[in-house]
C-alpha positions as MATLAB code, in Angstrom:
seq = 'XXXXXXXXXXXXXXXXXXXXXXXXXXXXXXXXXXXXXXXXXXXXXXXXXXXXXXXXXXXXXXXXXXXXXXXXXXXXXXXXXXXXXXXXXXXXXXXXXXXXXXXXXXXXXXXXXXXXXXXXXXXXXX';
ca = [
       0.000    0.000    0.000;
       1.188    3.769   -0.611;
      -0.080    6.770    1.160;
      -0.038    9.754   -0.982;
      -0.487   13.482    0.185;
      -0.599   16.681   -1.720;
       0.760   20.063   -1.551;
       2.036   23.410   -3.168;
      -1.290   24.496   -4.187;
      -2.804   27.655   -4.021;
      -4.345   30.768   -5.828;
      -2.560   32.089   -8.801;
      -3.025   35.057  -11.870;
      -3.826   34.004  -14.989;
      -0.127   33.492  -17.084;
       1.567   32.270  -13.136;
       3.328   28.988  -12.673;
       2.452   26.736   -9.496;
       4.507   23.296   -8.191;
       2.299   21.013   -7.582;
       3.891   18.150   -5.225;
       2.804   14.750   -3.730;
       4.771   12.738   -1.339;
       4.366    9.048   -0.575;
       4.549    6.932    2.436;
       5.139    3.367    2.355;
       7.860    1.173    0.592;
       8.345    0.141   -3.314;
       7.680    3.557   -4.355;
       9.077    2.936   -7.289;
       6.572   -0.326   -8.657;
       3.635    2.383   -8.924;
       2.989    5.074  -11.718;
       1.612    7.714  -10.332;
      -1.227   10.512  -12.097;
      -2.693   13.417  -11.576;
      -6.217   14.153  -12.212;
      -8.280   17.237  -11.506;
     -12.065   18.043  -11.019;
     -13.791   21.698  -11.041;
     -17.136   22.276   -9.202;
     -19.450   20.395  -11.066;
     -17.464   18.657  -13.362;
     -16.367   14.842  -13.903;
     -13.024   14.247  -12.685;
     -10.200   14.659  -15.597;
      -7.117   13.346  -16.457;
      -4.172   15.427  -16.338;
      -1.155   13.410  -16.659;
       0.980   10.909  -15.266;
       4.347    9.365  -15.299;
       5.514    5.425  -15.385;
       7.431    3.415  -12.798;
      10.927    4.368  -13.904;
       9.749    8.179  -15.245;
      10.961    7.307  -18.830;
       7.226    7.650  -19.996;
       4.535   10.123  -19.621;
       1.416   11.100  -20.886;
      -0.625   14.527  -21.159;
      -4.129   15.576  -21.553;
      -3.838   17.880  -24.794;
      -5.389   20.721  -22.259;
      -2.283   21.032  -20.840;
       0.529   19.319  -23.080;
       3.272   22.315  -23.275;
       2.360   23.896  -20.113;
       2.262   21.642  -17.280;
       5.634   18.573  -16.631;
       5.150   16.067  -14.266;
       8.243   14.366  -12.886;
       9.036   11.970  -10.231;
      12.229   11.214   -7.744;
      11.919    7.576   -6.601;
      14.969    8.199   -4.068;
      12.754   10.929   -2.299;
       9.293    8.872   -3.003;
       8.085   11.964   -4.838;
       6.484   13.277   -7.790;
       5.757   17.095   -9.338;
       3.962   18.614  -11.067;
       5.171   21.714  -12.897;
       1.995   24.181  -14.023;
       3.182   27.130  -16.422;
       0.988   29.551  -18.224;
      -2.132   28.750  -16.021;
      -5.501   29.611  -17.243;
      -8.734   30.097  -15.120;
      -9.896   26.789  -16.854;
      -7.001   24.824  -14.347;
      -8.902   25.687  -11.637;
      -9.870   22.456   -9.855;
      -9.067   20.364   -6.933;
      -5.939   18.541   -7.915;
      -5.372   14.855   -7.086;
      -2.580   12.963   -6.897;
      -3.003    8.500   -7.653;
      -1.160    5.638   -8.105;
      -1.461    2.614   -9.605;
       0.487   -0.750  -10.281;
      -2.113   -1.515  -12.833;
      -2.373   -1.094  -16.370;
       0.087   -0.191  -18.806;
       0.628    2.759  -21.209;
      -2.452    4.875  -22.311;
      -4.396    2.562  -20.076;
      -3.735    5.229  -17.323;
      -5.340    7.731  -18.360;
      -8.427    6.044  -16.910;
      -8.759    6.898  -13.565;
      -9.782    3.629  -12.792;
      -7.268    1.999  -12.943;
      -5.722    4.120   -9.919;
      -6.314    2.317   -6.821;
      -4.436    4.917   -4.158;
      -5.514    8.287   -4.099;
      -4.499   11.741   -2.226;
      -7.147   13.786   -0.666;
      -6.641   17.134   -3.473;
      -5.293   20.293   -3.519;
      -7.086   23.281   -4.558;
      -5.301   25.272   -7.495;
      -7.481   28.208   -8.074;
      -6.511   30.484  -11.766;
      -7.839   33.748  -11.543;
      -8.217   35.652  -14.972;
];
């Protein structure tokens, strides 16, 4: 099992940069890939992106493909998430997940994340 538990969010201008961070507890960091997904007030849960096992893969939601890099440190159990040029439309509770299921594009389901944080709010304003 992994514990996982968010920070750096917080309220930002339109065009600001934010570093979103989640750190986990428990041992074999490294056999889960880990996601991000996001949900605004009334609004289904979304992907955003996540990041294999070893880092050497990663996928994007187009929303946010040139703007936000996620990244991972297995020696420090953590990953980031690096938000550039935000827009009022990344407003949302952010959520950090893992998952030693799947495989590839697979994970940008969010079921197939069985660990998740409890959010952080990352609020855009225009």
């Amino acid at each position: 099992q992994v514990q996982l538990v968010e920070s750096g969010g917080g309220l930002v201008q339109a065009g600001g940069s934010l570093r979103l961070s989640c750190a986990a507890s428990g041992r074999s960091f490294s056999i889960y890939a880990v996601g991000w997904f996001r949900q605004a007030p009334g609004k289904e849960r979304q992907f955003v992106a996540t990041i294999s096992e070893s880092g050497d893969s990663t996928y994007y939601a187009d929303s946010v493909k040139g703007r936000f890099t996620i990244s991972r440190d297995n020696a420090k159990n953590t990953v980031n998430l690096q938000m550039n040029s935000l827009k009022s439309e990344d407003t949302a509770v952010y959520y950090c997940t893992a998952t030693a299921r799947g495989a590839g594009t697979m994970r940008l389901a969010s079921h197939f994340y069985d660990y998740w944080g409890q959010g952080t709010q990352v609020t855009v304003s225009s």
